[in-house]
Coordinates of C-alpha atoms in Angstrom, one line a residue:
Chain A
M23 CA 19.4 -22.5 -6.4
E24 CA 23.0 -22.1 -5.5
N25 CA 23.8 -18.8 -6.3
S26 CA 20.8 -17.4 -6.0
R27 CA 19.2 -15.0 -3.0
P28 CA 16.9 -16.0 -0.4
M29 CA 13.7 -15.9 -1.5
V30 CA 13.5 -14.5 2.1
K31 CA 16.4 -13.3 4.4
I32 CA 16.1 -12.8 7.9
T33 CA 18.6 -10.5 9.4
N34 CA 19.8 -9.9 13.6
V35 CA 15.9 -9.4 14.5
H36 CA 14.9 -8.3 17.0
K37 CA 11.2 -7.9 17.8
V38 CA 10.9 -6.2 22.2
F39 CA 7.7 -4.7 23.0
T40 CA 8.1 -3.0 26.5
K41 CA 12.0 -3.5 29.0
K42 CA 11.3 -6.5 30.2
L43 CA 9.4 -8.4 27.3
H44 CA 12.2 -8.7 24.5
V45 CA 11.0 -11.5 22.4
L46 CA 12.4 -12.1 20.1
C47 CA 17.0 -11.8 20.0
G48 CA 18.3 -11.1 17.0
I49 CA 16.6 -14.5 14.9
N50 CA 18.2 -14.3 12.2
L51 CA 16.4 -16.8 9.1
E52 CA 17.4 -17.5 5.2
V53 CA 14.4 -19.5 3.4
N54 CA 15.1 -20.5 0.4
K55 CA 11.8 -20.4 -2.9
G56 CA 10.9 -23.7 -2.6
E57 CA 11.6 -24.2 0.8
T58 CA 9.1 -25.8 2.9
I59 CA 10.2 -24.4 6.6
V60 CA 8.5 -25.3 9.8
I61 CA 9.4 -23.4 13.4
L62 CA 8.2 -25.5 16.7
G63 CA 8.2 -24.5 20.0
A64 CA 6.3 -24.0 23.2
S65 CA 4.2 -20.8 23.1
G66 CA 5.2 -17.6 23.9
S67 CA 8.2 -18.8 22.6
G68 CA 8.2 -15.8 19.9
K69 CA 7.4 -18.1 17.0
S70 CA 4.4 -16.6 15.8
T71 CA 6.0 -13.0 16.8
L72 CA 8.6 -14.1 13.9
L73 CA 5.8 -14.7 11.5
R74 CA 4.8 -11.7 12.1
C75 CA 7.3 -9.3 11.5
I76 CA 8.1 -11.0 8.5
N77 CA 4.7 -8.9 7.0
F78 CA 5.4 -6.1 9.5
L79 CA 1.8 -6.6 11.6
E80 CA 4.9 -6.4 13.5
E81 CA 6.9 -3.6 13.8
P82 CA 10.4 -6.7 14.6
T83 CA 12.1 -2.7 16.5
A84 CA 15.7 -3.6 15.3
G85 CA 17.5 -6.2 12.8
S86 CA 16.1 -5.9 8.0
I87 CA 13.6 -8.3 6.4
E88 CA 13.6 -9.2 3.3
V89 CA 11.1 -11.1 1.1
D90 CA 12.4 -11.4 -3.2
G91 CA 14.4 -8.9 -3.4
T92 CA 12.6 -5.5 -1.1
V93 CA 14.2 -5.4 1.9
I94 CA 13.0 -2.6 4.7
N95 CA 15.5 -2.2 7.9
A96 CA 13.7 -1.7 11.8
G97 CA 13.8 2.2 12.5
E98 CA 15.1 2.8 8.9
D99 CA 11.8 5.7 8.2
D100 CA 11.6 6.9 4.3
K101 CA 8.8 8.3 2.3
T102 CA 9.0 4.7 0.4
R103 CA 9.1 2.2 3.7
E104 CA 5.3 2.3 3.5
N105 CA 5.2 1.3 0.0
H106 CA 8.1 -1.5 1.3
I107 CA 5.9 -2.9 3.5
L108 CA 3.0 -3.2 0.9
E109 CA 5.0 -4.1 -0.8
I110 CA 6.3 -7.0 0.7
R111 CA 2.6 -8.0 2.3
K112 CA 1.6 -8.3 -1.7
K113 CA 4.3 -11.0 -2.3
T114 CA 3.5 -13.1 0.8
G115 CA 0.4 -14.7 1.4
M116 CA -0.8 -15.0 5.6
C117 CA -2.9 -18.0 6.9
F118 CA -4.0 -17.3 10.8
Q119 CA -4.9 -19.3 13.8
S120 CA -8.8 -17.5 13.6
F121 CA -8.9 -17.6 9.7
N122 CA -9.8 -13.9 9.8
L123 CA -12.9 -14.1 6.9
F124 CA -14.3 -11.2 6.0
P125 CA -18.1 -12.8 7.2
H126 CA -20.1 -10.1 5.1
M127 CA -18.6 -11.0 2.2
T128 CA -19.4 -14.5 0.0
V129 CA -17.2 -17.6 -0.3
L130 CA -15.9 -16.2 -4.0
E131 CA -15.9 -12.0 -3.1
N132 CA -13.5 -12.9 -0.7
I133 CA -11.4 -14.6 -2.3
I134 CA -11.2 -11.5 -5.6
E135 CA -10.9 -8.6 -2.5
G136 CA -7.0 -9.1 -2.8
P137 CA -6.2 -9.1 -6.0
T138 CA -9.7 -6.4 -7.6
T139 CA -8.6 -3.8 -4.0
V140 CA -5.3 -4.1 -5.0
L141 CA -4.2 -5.0 -7.7
G142 CA -6.1 -3.2 -9.4
Q143 CA -7.6 -6.3 -11.6
K144 CA -10.9 -6.8 -13.1
K145 CA -13.7 -9.2 -11.2
K146 CA -14.0 -11.3 -14.2
Q147 CA -10.7 -12.2 -14.1
A148 CA -10.1 -12.3 -10.3
V149 CA -13.6 -14.3 -10.7
L150 CA -12.1 -16.0 -13.0
Y151 CA -8.7 -17.4 -10.7
A152 CA -10.6 -17.5 -7.9
E153 CA -13.2 -20.8 -8.9
E154 CA -10.1 -22.4 -10.5
L155 CA -8.4 -21.6 -6.8
L156 CA -11.7 -22.7 -5.6
D157 CA -11.6 -26.3 -7.5
W158 CA -7.7 -26.7 -6.5
V159 CA -8.7 -26.2 -2.4
G160 CA -12.5 -28.7 -3.0
L161 CA -15.0 -26.6 -2.6
T162 CA -16.1 -25.2 -6.0
E163 CA -19.8 -25.9 -4.8
K164 CA -19.4 -22.8 -2.3
R165 CA -19.2 -19.8 -4.3
D166 CA -21.3 -18.5 -2.5
E167 CA -21.7 -19.5 1.0
H168 CA -20.6 -16.5 3.8
P169 CA -18.1 -17.9 5.0
S170 CA -20.2 -19.0 9.2
R171 CA -22.0 -21.0 6.8
L172 CA -18.4 -23.7 7.0
S173 CA -16.8 -25.2 8.7
G174 CA -14.2 -25.2 10.3
G175 CA -11.6 -26.8 7.6
Q176 CA -13.7 -25.1 4.8
Q177 CA -13.5 -22.2 6.2
Q178 CA -8.9 -22.7 6.7
R179 CA -9.5 -23.3 3.3
V180 CA -10.6 -21.2 1.6
A181 CA -8.5 -19.1 3.3
I182 CA -5.8 -20.3 2.2
A183 CA -7.5 -19.4 -1.1
R184 CA -8.1 -15.7 -0.6
S185 CA -4.2 -15.9 -0.1
L186 CA -2.8 -17.8 -2.8
A187 CA -5.3 -15.0 -5.1
M188 CA -2.8 -13.2 -5.1
K189 CA -0.1 -15.1 -6.1
P190 CA 2.2 -14.6 -3.8
K191 CA 5.2 -15.1 -3.5
V192 CA 5.6 -17.2 0.6
M193 CA 3.1 -18.5 2.5
L194 CA 3.2 -18.0 6.0
F195 CA 1.2 -20.4 8.1
D196 CA 0.4 -19.0 11.9
E197 CA -1.0 -22.1 14.1
P198 CA -3.8 -22.7 11.0
T199 CA -5.1 -26.3 12.2
S200 CA -4.4 -24.9 15.7
A201 CA -8.1 -23.7 15.6
L202 CA -10.0 -26.7 14.1
D203 CA -11.6 -29.7 15.6
P204 CA -9.7 -33.2 15.6
E205 CA -11.4 -34.1 12.5
L206 CA -10.5 -31.3 9.9
V207 CA -7.3 -30.9 11.0
G208 CA -6.5 -33.1 7.9
E209 CA -7.9 -32.0 5.4
V210 CA -5.9 -28.1 5.9
V211 CA -2.4 -30.0 6.4
D212 CA -3.4 -31.7 3.1
V213 CA -4.3 -28.9 1.3
M214 CA -0.7 -27.3 2.9
E215 CA 1.3 -29.9 1.8
R216 CA 0.0 -29.8 -1.8
L217 CA 1.0 -27.0 -2.5
A218 CA 4.4 -27.4 -1.2
K219 CA 4.7 -30.2 -3.4
E220 CA 3.3 -27.5 -5.8
G221 CA 7.5 -25.8 -5.5
M222 CA 5.3 -22.4 -2.6
T223 CA 7.9 -21.5 -0.3
I224 CA 6.3 -22.1 2.9
I225 CA 6.5 -20.8 6.6
A226 CA 4.5 -22.0 8.3
V227 CA 4.0 -22.4 12.6
T228 CA 2.5 -24.9 13.3
H229 CA 1.7 -28.7 16.0
E230 CA 1.9 -30.4 13.4
L231 CA 3.4 -32.9 14.0
H232 CA 3.5 -35.3 9.7
F233 CA 3.8 -31.7 8.1
A234 CA 6.4 -30.9 9.5
R235 CA 8.1 -35.3 9.4
D236 CA 7.1 -35.8 6.1
V237 CA 7.2 -32.1 4.3
A238 CA 8.9 -29.5 5.4
D239 CA 12.8 -29.5 3.7
R240 CA 14.1 -27.9 7.8
V241 CA 13.2 -27.5 11.2
L242 CA 13.6 -25.9 12.8
I243 CA 12.4 -24.7 17.2
M244 CA 12.7 -22.2 19.3
D245 CA 12.8 -20.6 22.5
E246 CA 12.9 -17.7 24.7
G247 CA 14.0 -15.9 21.7
V248 CA 15.8 -17.9 19.6
W249 CA 17.2 -20.5 17.3
V250 CA 17.5 -23.4 20.2
E251 CA 18.2 -25.2 16.5
E252 CA 17.3 -26.4 12.9
G253 CA 18.3 -29.0 10.4
T254 CA 16.0 -31.7 8.9
P255 CA 13.2 -33.2 10.4
E256 CA 14.9 -37.0 10.2
K257 CA 17.8 -35.1 12.6
I258 CA 15.4 -33.1 14.3
F259 CA 12.9 -35.6 15.6
N260 CA 16.2 -38.5 15.8
N261 CA 18.6 -37.3 16.6
P262 CA 18.8 -34.1 17.9
D263 CA 21.6 -32.0 19.6
K264 CA 19.7 -30.4 22.2
E265 CA 18.0 -31.7 25.5
R266 CA 16.1 -29.3 24.8
T267 CA 15.2 -30.1 22.0
R268 CA 14.1 -33.4 23.4
Q269 CA 13.1 -31.6 26.6
F270 CA 10.1 -30.3 24.1
L271 CA 9.5 -33.6 21.9
A272 CA 9.5 -35.3 23.9
H273 CA 6.0 -32.7 25.8
I274 CA 4.6 -32.5 22.2
L275 CA 4.5 -36.7 21.2
Chain B
M848 CA -42.6 -49.8 26.6
K849 CA -40.1 -51.9 24.2
A850 CA -37.2 -49.8 23.1
K851 CA -36.2 -49.3 19.5
T852 CA -33.3 -47.9 18.1
M853 CA -34.0 -45.0 15.2
H854 CA -31.7 -44.8 12.2
P855 CA -31.6 -41.5 11.2
G856 CA -33.6 -40.0 8.3
T857 CA -34.8 -44.1 7.6
A858 CA -37.0 -44.6 10.5
G859 CA -40.1 -40.9 11.6
I860 CA -40.1 -38.6 14.2
P861 CA -41.3 -40.7 17.3
L862 CA -44.4 -40.2 18.4
E863 CA -43.9 -38.5 21.6
A864 CA -41.3 -35.8 19.2
Q865 CA -45.1 -34.4 17.2
R866 CA -46.8 -34.6 20.5
V867 CA -44.2 -31.8 21.8
L868 CA -43.9 -30.5 17.9
Q869 CA -47.2 -30.0 17.9
Q870 CA -47.3 -28.4 20.7
I871 CA -44.2 -25.4 20.2
E872 CA -46.1 -24.7 17.1
T873 CA -49.7 -23.9 18.9
R874 CA -48.2 -22.4 22.0
K875 CA -46.4 -20.2 18.7
A876 CA -50.0 -19.8 16.7
K877 CA -51.6 -19.7 20.9
Y878 CA -48.6 -16.2 21.2
K879 CA -49.5 -14.9 17.6
R880 CA -53.7 -14.4 18.5
N881 CA -53.3 -13.6 21.8
M882 CA -50.4 -10.7 20.5
F883 CA -53.5 -9.9 18.2
I884 CA -55.5 -9.2 20.2
A885 CA -54.2 -6.6 22.9
F886 CA -53.2 -5.3 20.7
V887 CA -57.0 -4.5 19.0
I888 CA -58.1 -4.2 22.6
L889 CA -55.7 -1.4 22.7
I890 CA -56.3 0.4 19.3
A891 CA -60.4 0.6 20.9
F892 CA -59.6 1.1 23.9
M893 CA -57.9 4.4 22.8
T894 CA -60.8 5.3 19.8
I895 CA -62.6 4.4 23.3
S896 CA -61.0 7.7 25.6
L897 CA -60.9 9.8 22.4
I898 CA -64.7 9.2 22.1
V899 CA -65.1 9.6 26.0
L900 CA -63.4 12.6 25.7
G901 CA -65.6 14.7 23.5
L902 CA -62.9 15.5 20.5
D903 CA -64.2 17.5 18.0
F904 CA -63.0 15.2 14.8
K905 CA -64.2 17.8 12.4
F906 CA -61.9 20.2 13.3
M907 CA -58.8 17.9 13.3
L908 CA -60.1 16.3 10.0
K909 CA -60.1 20.8 9.2
W910 CA -56.9 22.0 9.8
L911 CA -54.5 18.8 8.7
P912 CA -54.0 19.7 6.2
F913 CA -52.3 23.2 7.6
V914 CA -50.6 21.3 9.6
L915 CA -49.7 18.2 7.9
A916 CA -48.6 21.3 5.9
G917 CA -45.6 22.5 8.0
S918 CA -44.3 18.2 8.2
G919 CA -42.7 20.0 5.0
Y920 CA -40.0 21.8 7.1
T921 CA -40.0 18.6 9.7
F922 CA -39.0 16.3 7.1
L923 CA -36.5 18.8 5.1
V924 CA -34.4 19.7 8.7
A925 CA -34.3 16.1 9.6
F926 CA -33.1 14.9 6.8
L927 CA -30.3 17.7 6.0
A928 CA -29.4 17.3 10.1
I929 CA -28.9 14.2 9.5
S930 CA -26.8 13.8 6.7
L931 CA -24.9 16.7 7.9
A932 CA -24.6 14.6 12.2
C933 CA -23.5 11.2 9.3
I934 CA -20.4 13.0 7.9
L935 CA -19.6 14.4 11.3
A936 CA -20.4 10.8 12.6
V937 CA -17.8 8.9 10.5
V938 CA -15.3 12.5 10.0
G939 CA -15.4 12.4 14.6
A940 CA -15.5 8.9 15.1
L941 CA -12.7 8.5 13.7
G942 CA -10.4 11.8 14.8
R943 CA -11.5 9.9 18.5
L944 CA -9.6 6.8 17.1
S945 CA -6.9 9.0 15.3
K946 CA -3.3 8.7 16.7
N947 CA -2.2 13.1 14.8
P948 CA -2.8 14.4 17.9
I949 CA -4.9 17.2 16.6
F950 CA -7.1 14.6 14.9
N951 CA -7.8 13.5 17.7
S952 CA -7.9 16.1 20.9
I953 CA -9.9 18.0 18.2
A954 CA -13.0 15.8 17.9
T955 CA -12.3 14.6 21.8
S956 CA -13.3 18.2 23.4
Y957 CA -16.3 17.7 19.7
V958 CA -18.3 15.1 22.0
S959 CA -16.6 16.0 25.3
L960 CA -19.3 20.1 24.7
I961 CA -21.8 19.3 22.0
R962 CA -23.3 15.9 24.8
G963 CA -21.9 18.3 27.8
T964 CA -24.2 20.9 26.6
P965 CA -27.9 21.0 26.1
L966 CA -30.1 21.4 22.5
L967 CA -31.9 24.0 23.4
V968 CA -28.5 26.3 24.0
Q969 CA -27.1 25.0 21.0
V970 CA -30.3 26.2 19.0
Y971 CA -30.1 29.4 20.5
M972 CA -26.5 29.7 20.5
W973 CA -26.3 29.4 16.6
Y974 CA -29.5 31.7 16.1
L975 CA -28.8 34.8 18.3
A976 CA -26.0 34.3 19.7
L977 CA -23.3 33.4 16.4
P978 CA -24.3 37.1 14.6
Q979 CA -23.1 38.6 17.5
I980 CA -19.6 36.2 17.3
G981 CA -20.1 37.5 13.8
K982 CA -20.1 41.4 15.0
A983 CA -16.4 40.9 17.6
L984 CA -14.5 39.5 14.1
E985 CA -15.5 42.8 11.9
G986 CA -14.5 44.6 14.9
Y987 CA -11.2 43.9 14.2
G988 CA -10.8 43.2 10.6
I989 CA -13.0 40.9 9.0
P990 CA -15.7 42.7 6.8
G991 CA -19.2 41.2 5.6
I992 CA -18.7 38.2 8.7
Q993 CA -21.7 39.5 10.6
R994 CA -23.7 39.3 7.6
I995 CA -22.3 35.5 7.1
L996 CA -22.5 34.2 10.6
T997 CA -26.6 36.1 10.9
L998 CA -28.5 32.3 9.9
P999 CA -32.1 32.4 8.9
A1000 CA -33.7 30.6 11.7
V1001 CA -33.9 26.2 8.8
P1002 CA -30.0 26.9 8.3
A1003 CA -29.1 27.7 12.1
G1004 CA -31.7 24.9 13.3
I1005 CA -30.6 22.8 10.7
L1006 CA -26.1 23.4 11.6
A1007 CA -27.1 22.7 15.0
L1008 CA -29.2 19.4 15.7
G1009 CA -26.3 17.9 12.7
V1010 CA -23.5 19.0 14.8
C1011 CA -25.7 17.7 18.1
Y1012 CA -26.2 14.0 16.6
G1013 CA -22.9 14.3 15.0
A1014 CA -21.4 14.4 18.4
Y1015 CA -23.8 11.5 19.8
M1016 CA -22.9 9.1 16.3
T1017 CA -19.0 10.1 16.6
E1018 CA -19.3 8.2 19.7
T1019 CA -21.9 4.8 18.2
V1020 CA -19.4 5.3 15.3
R1021 CA -16.5 5.3 16.8
A1022 CA -18.1 1.9 19.0
G1023 CA -18.7 0.3 16.4
I1024 CA -15.3 0.3 14.3
Q1025 CA -14.1 -0.7 18.1
S1026 CA -16.4 -3.4 17.5
I1027 CA -14.7 -5.0 15.1
K1028 CA -12.4 -7.8 15.5
I1029 CA -8.3 -7.3 15.1
G1030 CA -7.9 -10.3 13.3
Q1031 CA -10.3 -8.6 10.7
T1032 CA -8.1 -5.6 10.1
E1033 CA -4.7 -7.9 9.9
A1034 CA -6.1 -10.3 6.9
A1035 CA -6.8 -6.5 5.1
K1036 CA -3.7 -5.5 6.3
A1037 CA -2.0 -9.1 4.9
L1038 CA -2.9 -8.4 1.4
G1039 CA -1.4 -5.5 1.4
M1040 CA -5.3 -3.6 1.7
T1041 CA -3.6 0.0 2.5
T1042 CA -5.3 1.3 6.1
T1043 CA -8.2 3.2 4.0
Q1044 CA -9.1 0.2 1.7
T1045 CA -9.1 -1.4 4.9
M1046 CA -11.6 1.0 6.5
K1047 CA -13.7 1.3 3.4
R1048 CA -13.6 -2.7 1.9
V1049 CA -13.7 -4.6 5.9
I1050 CA -14.2 -2.5 9.0
F1051 CA -16.8 0.2 7.7
P1052 CA -19.3 -2.7 6.3
Q1053 CA -18.7 -4.4 9.1
A1054 CA -19.1 -1.7 11.6
L1055 CA -22.6 0.0 9.8
R1056 CA -24.4 -3.4 10.4
V1057 CA -23.1 -3.2 13.9
I1058 CA -24.5 0.8 13.8
I1059 CA -28.1 0.1 12.5
P1060 CA -30.0 0.1 15.8
P1061 CA -28.1 2.7 17.2
V1062 CA -28.5 5.1 14.8
S1063 CA -31.9 4.3 14.0
N1064 CA -32.5 5.6 17.6
E1065 CA -31.1 8.6 16.8
F1066 CA -33.1 9.8 13.6
I1067 CA -36.3 8.9 15.3
A1068 CA -35.2 11.0 18.5
M1069 CA -34.7 13.6 15.8
I1070 CA -37.6 13.5 14.2
K1071 CA -38.9 15.0 16.9
D1072 CA -36.4 17.1 18.4
S1073 CA -36.7 19.3 14.7
S1074 CA -39.6 21.0 16.7
L1075 CA -36.8 22.7 18.6
V1076 CA -36.9 24.8 15.0
S1077 CA -39.9 25.9 15.9
L1078 CA -38.3 28.3 18.9
M1079 CA -36.9 29.9 16.5
G1080 CA -40.3 31.2 14.8
V1081 CA -40.3 28.2 12.0
W1082 CA -43.3 27.1 10.7
E1083 CA -43.2 24.0 11.2
L1084 CA -46.0 20.1 12.4
S1085 CA -45.6 21.4 15.9
Y1086 CA -45.5 24.5 15.6
R1087 CA -49.2 24.9 13.8
A1088 CA -50.5 22.4 15.9
I1089 CA -50.0 24.7 19.5
K1090 CA -50.4 27.8 17.4
V1091 CA -53.9 26.5 15.9
G1092 CA -54.9 24.8 19.2
R1093 CA -54.3 27.6 21.1
R1094 CA -55.8 30.2 18.8
H1095 CA -59.2 27.8 19.3
F1096 CA -58.7 26.7 22.7
Q1097 CA -58.6 23.3 21.4
S1098 CA -55.7 22.5 22.3
L1099 CA -55.9 19.0 22.7
E1100 CA -57.0 17.6 19.9
M1101 CA -54.8 19.8 17.7
L1102 CA -51.5 18.4 20.6
I1103 CA -53.0 14.7 20.3
M1104 CA -53.3 14.9 15.8
V1105 CA -49.5 15.6 15.7
A1106 CA -48.4 13.4 18.2
F1107 CA -49.6 10.9 15.7
I1108 CA -48.1 12.0 12.2
Y1109 CA -45.1 12.0 14.3
W1110 CA -45.7 7.9 15.0
I1111 CA -46.9 8.0 11.6
M1112 CA -43.5 9.9 11.1
C1113 CA -41.8 6.6 13.6
G1114 CA -43.4 4.2 12.8
L1115 CA -42.5 4.4 9.0
L1116 CA -38.3 5.1 9.5
Q1117 CA -38.8 1.9 12.0
F1118 CA -40.1 0.1 9.1
I1119 CA -37.6 0.8 7.3
Q1120 CA -34.5 -0.2 9.6
E1121 CA -35.4 -3.3 9.7
K1122 CA -36.0 -3.7 6.2
I1123 CA -31.9 -2.7 6.0
E1124 CA -31.0 -5.4 9.4
K1125 CA -32.3 -7.8 7.6
R1126 CA -30.2 -6.9 4.3
M1127 CA -27.5 -6.4 6.7
A1128 CA -27.8 -9.4 8.3
R1129 CA -26.8 -12.0 5.6
G1130 CA -24.2 -14.2 6.2
D1131 CA -24.9 -13.7 9.6
R1132 CA -25.2 -17.3 11.9
R1133 CA -27.5 -16.0 14.1
I1134 CA -30.0 -14.8 12.1
S1135 CA -30.2 -17.2 9.6

């Protein structure tokens, strides 16, 4: 693993919305294959923006993003750029705070939508894999329901299955449990944990400290668009170097 | 009364609750019955008043086939104009939402111009004024253009109605598209969909559900506005009715008859709308 290229490489990424709103200030990050990264930080610190820059839901203003060998430099504008963005999106799965399942489709249709429309798979083949995924997230019996009939936790699990149907190399989690009732958080974190154990590369923005402590390989703290500190969960939670980290943890613990 | 602990599922529904449920049931039944009575009275009242007015039903029956023969034109004009309007509305809405300045400005001025002028003027514009434009263009050396731009009444009517309703529906479709939350677009994009795929697979199907009621409104209005083609001498429903009524001094009979025919046609459309809405509502929590 030492010699191979990182799965995700973020180099000097800036995101400037307006002159006064400089959200990311030169972020660097390398994530290796199979690693689980948790990004912590106060709201408005830029962690969601960074995550959304990785699959270009936000365009970075400067810097470069590399996912599994596909590199895109900010500001570079040529004909291949659009294709590169699509390529990166196919390689990354994303889970949103608000699930964003397609309400006009059943659970199964949601999951096969990506493979059939984007990858051009045959429906039969997509359904087979979708059923496997549904079984894996424990929602086989909800196959033909519409998302509105599902609880928040179930919806998020379907959303994870929908992302996994694309066989992504990296999973991005943007506060996947923040919109959930407390008793539903566990089932989603459980799925994330199993995903990490199976070797998926994960970058998660979450306030789920249990996940950060027990599952993450590395924890990074962000504040005002820069890294404050990074390290193993033990170090960050038990013996942080920076005062800002201490303050932040005291606030959320 | 002694308080009893109720275990869900094991104990029966308490007496008071049963009484409340009973009351709700009775109220519903009463409402249904009253509605029915009201409709019956209304219809009876209308029938009686028609008889009191001394309507010549025989006369109406005699001319009914003749008037109905005009419904072909009404349907033809309405159907083709609606189809044209739908296409224009989708293209127009995409234009209104486009970041391309040319596409956007064309769509915006189309909506503004057409909504800002009377349909009546537009109808005459297509029918009477277009040939004059053709003549001017021919003067600039485009041979045969006047012939092409001199439209027969029915195509002129279809174009006028289609273009006009297309402008109104552009705004409906645009609002429908914009009512879909940004998260849907983001989810589709995150899966790797192109903009076109996102529109086709995710946004349009959801927007469609939102715009069905307002679009049905437009359809129903269009059926009636199709009578405007009679201005150009097309023998459609209302034109026939008015002609016959005038000739025999029995306008009341003919007008009431033609009004009923329109009403039935629109009722049919409304029925179809309700069916479609029900189908579209699958997966919608508010309905189920």
